[in-house]
Short mmCIF file of C-alpha atoms and ligand atoms in Angstrom, two decimals:
data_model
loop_
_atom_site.label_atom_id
_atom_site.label_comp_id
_atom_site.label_asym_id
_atom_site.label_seq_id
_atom_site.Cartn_x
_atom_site.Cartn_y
_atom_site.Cartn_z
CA UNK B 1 0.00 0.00 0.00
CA UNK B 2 1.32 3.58 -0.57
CA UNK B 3 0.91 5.60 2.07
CA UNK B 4 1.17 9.40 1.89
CA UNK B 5 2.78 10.92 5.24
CA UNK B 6 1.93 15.02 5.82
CA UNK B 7 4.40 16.86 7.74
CA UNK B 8 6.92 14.22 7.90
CA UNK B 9 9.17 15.65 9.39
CA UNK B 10 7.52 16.68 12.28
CA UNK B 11 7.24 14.96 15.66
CA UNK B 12 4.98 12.70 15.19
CA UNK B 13 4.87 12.59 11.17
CA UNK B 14 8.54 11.38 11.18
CA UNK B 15 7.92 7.91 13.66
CA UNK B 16 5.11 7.41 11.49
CA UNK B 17 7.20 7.39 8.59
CA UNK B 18 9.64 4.82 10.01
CA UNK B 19 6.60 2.70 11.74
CA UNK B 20 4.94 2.28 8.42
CA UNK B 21 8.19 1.83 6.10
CA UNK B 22 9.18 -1.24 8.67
CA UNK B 23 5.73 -2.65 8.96
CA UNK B 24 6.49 -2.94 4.60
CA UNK B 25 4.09 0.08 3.10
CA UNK B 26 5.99 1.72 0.45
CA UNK B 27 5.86 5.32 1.89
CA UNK B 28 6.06 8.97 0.47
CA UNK B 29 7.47 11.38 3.31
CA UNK B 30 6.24 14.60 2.52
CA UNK B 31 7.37 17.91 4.82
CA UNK B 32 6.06 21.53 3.76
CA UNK B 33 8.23 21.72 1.42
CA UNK B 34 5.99 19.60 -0.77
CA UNK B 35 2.70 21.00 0.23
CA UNK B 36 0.45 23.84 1.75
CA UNK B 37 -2.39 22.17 3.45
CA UNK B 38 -3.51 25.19 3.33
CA UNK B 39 -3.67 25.47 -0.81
CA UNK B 40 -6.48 22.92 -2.33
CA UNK B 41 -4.32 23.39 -5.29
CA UNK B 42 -1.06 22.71 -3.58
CA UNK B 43 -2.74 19.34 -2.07
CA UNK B 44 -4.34 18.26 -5.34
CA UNK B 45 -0.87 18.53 -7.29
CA UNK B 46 0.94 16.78 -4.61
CA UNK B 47 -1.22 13.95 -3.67
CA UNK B 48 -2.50 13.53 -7.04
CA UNK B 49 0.89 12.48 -8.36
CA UNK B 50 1.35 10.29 -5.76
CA UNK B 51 -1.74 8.03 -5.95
CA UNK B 52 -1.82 7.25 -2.61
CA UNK B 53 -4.28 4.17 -0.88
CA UNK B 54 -4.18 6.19 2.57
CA UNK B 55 -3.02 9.56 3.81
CA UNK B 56 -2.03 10.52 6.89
CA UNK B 57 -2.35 13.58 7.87
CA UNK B 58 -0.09 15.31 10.91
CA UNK B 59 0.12 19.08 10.47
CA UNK B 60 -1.16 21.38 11.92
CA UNK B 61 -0.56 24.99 12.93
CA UNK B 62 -0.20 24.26 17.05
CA UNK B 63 1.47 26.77 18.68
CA UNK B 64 -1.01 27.53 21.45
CA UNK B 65 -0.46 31.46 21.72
CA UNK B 66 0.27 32.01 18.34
CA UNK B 67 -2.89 30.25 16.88
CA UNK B 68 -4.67 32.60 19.55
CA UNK B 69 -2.75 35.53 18.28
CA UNK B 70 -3.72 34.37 14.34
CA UNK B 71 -6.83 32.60 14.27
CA UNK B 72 -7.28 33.03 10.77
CA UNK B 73 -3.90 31.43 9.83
CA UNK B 74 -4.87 28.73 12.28
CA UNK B 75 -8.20 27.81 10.98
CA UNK B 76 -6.68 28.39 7.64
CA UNK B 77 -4.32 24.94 8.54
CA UNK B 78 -6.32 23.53 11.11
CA UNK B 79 -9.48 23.31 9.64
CA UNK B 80 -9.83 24.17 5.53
CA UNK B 81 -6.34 22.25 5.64
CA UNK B 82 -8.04 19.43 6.97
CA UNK B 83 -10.79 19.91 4.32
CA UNK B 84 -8.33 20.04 1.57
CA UNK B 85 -6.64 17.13 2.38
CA UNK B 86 -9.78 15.31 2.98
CA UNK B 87 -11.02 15.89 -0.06
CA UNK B 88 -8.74 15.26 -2.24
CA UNK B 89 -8.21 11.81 -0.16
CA UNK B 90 -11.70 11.28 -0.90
CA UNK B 91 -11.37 12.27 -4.88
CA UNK B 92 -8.70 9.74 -5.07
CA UNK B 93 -9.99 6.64 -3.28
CA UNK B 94 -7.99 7.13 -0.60
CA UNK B 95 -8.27 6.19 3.51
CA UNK B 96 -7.05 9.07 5.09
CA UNK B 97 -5.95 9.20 9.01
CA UNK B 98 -6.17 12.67 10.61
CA UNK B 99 -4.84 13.83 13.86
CA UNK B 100 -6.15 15.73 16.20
CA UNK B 101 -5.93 16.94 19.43
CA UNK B 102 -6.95 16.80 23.65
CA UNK B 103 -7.42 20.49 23.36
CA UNK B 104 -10.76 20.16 21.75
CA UNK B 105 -12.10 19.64 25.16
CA UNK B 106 -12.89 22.28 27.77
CA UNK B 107 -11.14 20.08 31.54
CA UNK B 108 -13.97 20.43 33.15
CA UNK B 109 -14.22 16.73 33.73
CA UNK B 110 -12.67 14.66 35.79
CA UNK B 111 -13.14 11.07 34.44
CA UNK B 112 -11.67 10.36 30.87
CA UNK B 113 -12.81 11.84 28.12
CA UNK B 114 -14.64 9.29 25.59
CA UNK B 115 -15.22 9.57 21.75
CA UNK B 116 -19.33 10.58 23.15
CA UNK B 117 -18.18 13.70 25.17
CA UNK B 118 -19.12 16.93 24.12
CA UNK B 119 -16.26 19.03 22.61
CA UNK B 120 -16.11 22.35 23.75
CA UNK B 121 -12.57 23.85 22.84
CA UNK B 122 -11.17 26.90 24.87
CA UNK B 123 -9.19 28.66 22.70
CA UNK B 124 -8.55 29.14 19.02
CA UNK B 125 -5.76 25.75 18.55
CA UNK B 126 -8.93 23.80 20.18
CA UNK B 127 -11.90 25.25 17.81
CA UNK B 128 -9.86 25.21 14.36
CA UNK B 129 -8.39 21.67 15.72
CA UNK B 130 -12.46 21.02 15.80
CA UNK B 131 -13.53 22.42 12.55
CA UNK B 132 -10.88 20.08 10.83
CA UNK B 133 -12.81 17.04 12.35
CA UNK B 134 -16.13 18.14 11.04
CA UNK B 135 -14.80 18.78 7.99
CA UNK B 136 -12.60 15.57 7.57
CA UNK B 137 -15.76 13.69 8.52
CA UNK B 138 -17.85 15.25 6.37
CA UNK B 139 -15.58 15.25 3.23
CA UNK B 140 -14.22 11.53 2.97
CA UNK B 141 -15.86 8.76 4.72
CA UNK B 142 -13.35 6.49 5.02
CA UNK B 143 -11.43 8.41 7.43
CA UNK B 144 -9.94 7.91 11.18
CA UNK B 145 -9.88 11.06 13.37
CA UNK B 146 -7.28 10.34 15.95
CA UNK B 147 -7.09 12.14 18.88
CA UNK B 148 -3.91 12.17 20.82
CA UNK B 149 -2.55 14.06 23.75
CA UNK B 150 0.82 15.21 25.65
CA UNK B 151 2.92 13.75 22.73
CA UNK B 152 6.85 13.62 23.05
CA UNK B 153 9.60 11.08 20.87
CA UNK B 154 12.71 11.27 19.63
CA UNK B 155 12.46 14.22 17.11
CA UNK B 156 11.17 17.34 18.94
CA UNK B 157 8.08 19.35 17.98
CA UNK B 158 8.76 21.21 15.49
CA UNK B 159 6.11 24.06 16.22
CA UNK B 160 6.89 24.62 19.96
CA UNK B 161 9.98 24.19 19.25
CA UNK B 162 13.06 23.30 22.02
CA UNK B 163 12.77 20.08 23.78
CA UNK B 164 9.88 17.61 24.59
CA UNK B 165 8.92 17.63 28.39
CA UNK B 166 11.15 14.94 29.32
CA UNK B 167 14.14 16.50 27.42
CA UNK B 168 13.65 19.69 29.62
CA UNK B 169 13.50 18.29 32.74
CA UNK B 170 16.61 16.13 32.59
CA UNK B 171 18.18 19.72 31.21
CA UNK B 172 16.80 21.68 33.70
CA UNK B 173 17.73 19.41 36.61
CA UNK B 174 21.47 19.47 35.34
CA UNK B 175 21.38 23.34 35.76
CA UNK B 176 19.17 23.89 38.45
CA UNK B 177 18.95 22.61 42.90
CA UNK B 178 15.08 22.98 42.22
CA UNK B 179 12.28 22.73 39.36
CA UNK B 180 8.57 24.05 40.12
CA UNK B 181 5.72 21.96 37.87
CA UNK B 182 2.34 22.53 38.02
CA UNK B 183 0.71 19.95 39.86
CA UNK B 184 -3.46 20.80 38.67
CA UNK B 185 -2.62 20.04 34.74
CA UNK B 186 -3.83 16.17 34.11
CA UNK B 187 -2.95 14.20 31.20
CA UNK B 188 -1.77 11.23 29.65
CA UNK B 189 2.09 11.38 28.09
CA UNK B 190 1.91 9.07 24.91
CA UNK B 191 4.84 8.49 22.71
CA UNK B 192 5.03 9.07 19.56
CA UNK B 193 6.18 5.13 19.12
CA UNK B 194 3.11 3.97 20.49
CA UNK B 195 0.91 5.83 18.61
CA UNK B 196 2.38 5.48 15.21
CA UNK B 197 2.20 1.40 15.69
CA UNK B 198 -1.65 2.18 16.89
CA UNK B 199 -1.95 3.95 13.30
CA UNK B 200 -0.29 0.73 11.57
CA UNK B 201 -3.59 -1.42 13.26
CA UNK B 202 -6.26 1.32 12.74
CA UNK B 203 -5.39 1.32 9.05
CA UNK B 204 -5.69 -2.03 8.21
CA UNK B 205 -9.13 -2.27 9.47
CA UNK B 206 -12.29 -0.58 7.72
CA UNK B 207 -13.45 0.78 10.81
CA UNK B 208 -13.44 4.43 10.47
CA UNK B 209 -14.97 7.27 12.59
CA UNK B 210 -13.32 8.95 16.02
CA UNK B 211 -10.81 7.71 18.09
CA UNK B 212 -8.95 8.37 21.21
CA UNK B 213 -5.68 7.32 21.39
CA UNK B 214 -3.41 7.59 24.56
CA UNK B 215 -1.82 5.74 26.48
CA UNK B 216 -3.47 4.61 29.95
CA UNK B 217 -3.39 6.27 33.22
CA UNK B 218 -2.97 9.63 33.77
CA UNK B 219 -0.65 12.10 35.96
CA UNK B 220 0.18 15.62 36.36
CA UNK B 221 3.15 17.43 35.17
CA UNK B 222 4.82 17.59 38.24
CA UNK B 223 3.90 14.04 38.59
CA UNK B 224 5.26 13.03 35.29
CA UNK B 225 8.74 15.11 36.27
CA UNK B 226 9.04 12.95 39.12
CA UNK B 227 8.52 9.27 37.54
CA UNK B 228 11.11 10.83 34.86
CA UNK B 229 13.69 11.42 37.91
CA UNK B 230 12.47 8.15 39.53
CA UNK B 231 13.35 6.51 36.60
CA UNK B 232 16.67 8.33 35.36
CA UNK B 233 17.61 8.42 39.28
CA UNK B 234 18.31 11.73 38.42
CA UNK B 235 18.74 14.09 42.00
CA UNK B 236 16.73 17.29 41.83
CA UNK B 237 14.49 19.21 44.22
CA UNK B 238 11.52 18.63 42.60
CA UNK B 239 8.49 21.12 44.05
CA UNK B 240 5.05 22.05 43.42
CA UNK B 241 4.54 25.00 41.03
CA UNK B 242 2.90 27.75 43.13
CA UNK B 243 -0.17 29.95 41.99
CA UNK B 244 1.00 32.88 39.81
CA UNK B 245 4.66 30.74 38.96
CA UNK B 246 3.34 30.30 35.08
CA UNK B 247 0.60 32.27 34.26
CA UNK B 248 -1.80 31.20 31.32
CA UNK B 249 -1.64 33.07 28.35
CA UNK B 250 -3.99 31.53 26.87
CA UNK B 251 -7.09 29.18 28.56
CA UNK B 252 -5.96 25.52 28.32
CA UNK B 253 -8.06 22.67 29.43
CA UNK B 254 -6.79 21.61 33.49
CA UNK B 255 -7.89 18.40 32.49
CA UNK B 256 -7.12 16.22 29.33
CA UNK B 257 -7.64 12.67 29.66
CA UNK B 258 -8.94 10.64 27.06
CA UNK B 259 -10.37 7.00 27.49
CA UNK B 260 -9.72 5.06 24.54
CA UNK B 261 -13.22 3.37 23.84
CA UNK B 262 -13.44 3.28 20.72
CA UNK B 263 -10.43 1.60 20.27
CA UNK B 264 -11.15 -0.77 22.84
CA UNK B 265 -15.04 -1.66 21.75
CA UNK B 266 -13.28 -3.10 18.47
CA UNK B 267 -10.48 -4.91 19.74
CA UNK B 268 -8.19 -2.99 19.05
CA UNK B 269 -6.28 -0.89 21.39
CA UNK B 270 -2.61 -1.64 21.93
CA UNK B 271 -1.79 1.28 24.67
CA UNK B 272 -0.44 0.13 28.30
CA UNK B 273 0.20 2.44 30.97
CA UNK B 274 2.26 5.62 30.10
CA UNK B 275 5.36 4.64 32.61
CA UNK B 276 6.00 2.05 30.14
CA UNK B 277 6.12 4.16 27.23
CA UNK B 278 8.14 6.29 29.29
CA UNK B 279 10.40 3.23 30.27
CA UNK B 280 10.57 2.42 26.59
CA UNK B 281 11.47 6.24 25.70
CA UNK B 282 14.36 6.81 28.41
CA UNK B 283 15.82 2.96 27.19
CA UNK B 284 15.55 4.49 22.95
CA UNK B 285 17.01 7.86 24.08
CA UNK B 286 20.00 5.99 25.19
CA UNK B 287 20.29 3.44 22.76
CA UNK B 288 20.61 6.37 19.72
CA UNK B 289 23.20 7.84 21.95
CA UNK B 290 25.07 5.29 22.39
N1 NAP Z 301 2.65 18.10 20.22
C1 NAP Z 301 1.66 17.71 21.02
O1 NAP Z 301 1.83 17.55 22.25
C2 NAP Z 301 0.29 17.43 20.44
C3 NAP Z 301 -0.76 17.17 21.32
C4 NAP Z 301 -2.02 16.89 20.79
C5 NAP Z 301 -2.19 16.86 19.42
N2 NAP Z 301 -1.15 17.12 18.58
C6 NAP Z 301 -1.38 17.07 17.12
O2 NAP Z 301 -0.45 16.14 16.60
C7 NAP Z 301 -0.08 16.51 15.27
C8 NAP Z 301 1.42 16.42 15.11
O3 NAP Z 301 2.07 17.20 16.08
P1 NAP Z 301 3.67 17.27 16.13
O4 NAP Z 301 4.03 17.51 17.55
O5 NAP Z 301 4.26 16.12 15.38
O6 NAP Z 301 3.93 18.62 15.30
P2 NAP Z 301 5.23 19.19 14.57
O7 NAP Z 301 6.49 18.53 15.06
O8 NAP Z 301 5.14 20.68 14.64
O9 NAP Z 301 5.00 18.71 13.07
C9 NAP Z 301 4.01 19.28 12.24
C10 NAP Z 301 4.43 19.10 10.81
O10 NAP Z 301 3.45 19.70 9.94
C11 NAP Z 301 4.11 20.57 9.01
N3 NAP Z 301 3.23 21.68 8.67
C12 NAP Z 301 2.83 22.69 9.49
N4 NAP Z 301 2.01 23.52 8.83
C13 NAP Z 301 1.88 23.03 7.56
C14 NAP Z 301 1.18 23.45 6.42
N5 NAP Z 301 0.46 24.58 6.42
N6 NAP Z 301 1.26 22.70 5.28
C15 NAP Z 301 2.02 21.59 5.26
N7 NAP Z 301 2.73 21.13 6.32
C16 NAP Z 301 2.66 21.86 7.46
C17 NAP Z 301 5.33 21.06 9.76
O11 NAP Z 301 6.30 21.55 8.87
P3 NAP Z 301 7.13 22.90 9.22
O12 NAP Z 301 7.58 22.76 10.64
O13 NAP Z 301 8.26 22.90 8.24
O14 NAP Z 301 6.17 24.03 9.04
C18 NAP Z 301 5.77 19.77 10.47
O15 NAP Z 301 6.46 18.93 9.60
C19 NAP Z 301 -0.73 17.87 15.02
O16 NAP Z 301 -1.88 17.66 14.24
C20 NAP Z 301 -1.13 18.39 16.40
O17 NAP Z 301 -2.28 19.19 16.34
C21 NAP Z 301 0.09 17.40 19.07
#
């Protein structure tokens, strides 16, 4: 199968690449370089050249404050992107895989999220995020909207920028006696390894609609900064962030914990707890250093 791979060289894009290639799909990376999202044109030259039997779709315009700052730009990517790319998925007989986001969600909950809960997005990343569902779901039927949530792998993101979270902490505890992280910010760290071999199992199944997919259990930041010096037996004084220590700039959901049942209802969920992933990180982050 040939399998068309949007922003490849992002975070995520680029494990899918790899996941895909070694599961034996014959893949076509493609970075913006290639392709606008935004431009139906742009889309309809590239992916029309490259025949594809399923694209997967990972950009996105994500930088929290600056999607706030630009929502036009952002719904621009986020959402008539996603419409582009669905379509022309659609005019070409392809499956196409979308990714979205946690931030569709408003936190008020307190149990996991399911595929049933009302979205209710916050801020500007959230509601374009949102409008690229609709519109992938309305444009090509055979699709799979993936949700995922507190991402992090080998290859940093490459619109925040910097490190991933556990790249940071294991810098800033080299530098620093103490690290404040806010403790009232829940969610579920998934790799990027985990989710991409999720992807390979989604797309060999006809069973398209929305899906969740994170790992299990759930933590705070500060809790997820300790289990990373747990595990690295790195020494830091690790504290609670106080009120006022990082100040919002833009409303973010407090909670963002999504229950996989879709996945599960078919059979098909392959996520364990996200201390393994992490375990499986920290032992891969070695390995290519070594
Ligand atoms: N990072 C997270 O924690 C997180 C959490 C929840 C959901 N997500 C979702 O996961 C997906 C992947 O995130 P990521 O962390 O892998 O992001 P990333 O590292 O920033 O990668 C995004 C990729 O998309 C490309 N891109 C951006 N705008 C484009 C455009 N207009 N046309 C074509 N390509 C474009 C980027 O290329 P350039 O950099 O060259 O522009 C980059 O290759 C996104 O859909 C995001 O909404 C991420």
């Amino acid at each position: 199968m040939k399998v068309a791979v949007i922003g490849a060289n992002g975070q995520l894009g680029s494990e899918i690449v790899a996941t895909f290639a070694g599961n034996g799909a014959a893949v076509r990376a493609l970075d913006h370089s290639h392709l606008e999202v935004s431009s139906l044109e742009s889309v309809t030259r590239c992916l029309s050249e490259l025949e594809p039997g399923l694209v997967i779709n990972t950009a996105a315009y994500h930088h929290v404050e600056k999607c706030e700052a630009d929502a036009a730009l952002a719904f621009a990517i986020n959402g008539l992107g996603a419409r582009n790319v669905a379509q022309v998925s659609q005019s070409l007989g392809a499956k196409l895989i979308h990714i979205s986001t946690d931030y569709v969600f408003d936190g008020n909950k307190r149990v996991p999220y399911t595929e049933e809960d009302l979205a209710a997005p916050l801020n500007a990343y959230g509601n374009t995020k949102l409008a690229g569902e609709f519109f992938v779901r309305s444009s090509n039927p055979r699709h799979f909207v993936v949700r995922v949530s507190a991402i992090y792998g080998l290859n940093p993101c490459r619109a925040k920028g910097g490190l991933n979270f556990v790249e940071l902490m294991l810098k800033l505890s080299r530098e620093r006696e103490e690290l404040r992280v806010v403790d009232d910010e829940f969610v579920t760290p998934t790799t990027v390894a985990e989710i991409a071999k999720q992807l390979v199992v989604l797309s060999e199944t006809s069973e398209y609609g929305l899906y969740h997919a994170t790992a299990e259990g759930s933590c705070s930041w500060h809790e997820f900064a300790r289990a990373i010096f747990d595990l690295t037996g790195t020494k830091v004084r690790l504290e609670r962030a106080r009120p006022g220590d990082f100040p919002a700039k833009v409303p973010r959901p407090k909670y963002s914990v999504l229950e996989n049942s879709a996945l599960k209802a078919r059979g098909l969920n392959l996520f364990t707890n996200w201390k393994n992933g992490l375990e499986n990180y920290l032992a891969q982050r070695d390995g290519s250093k070594s």
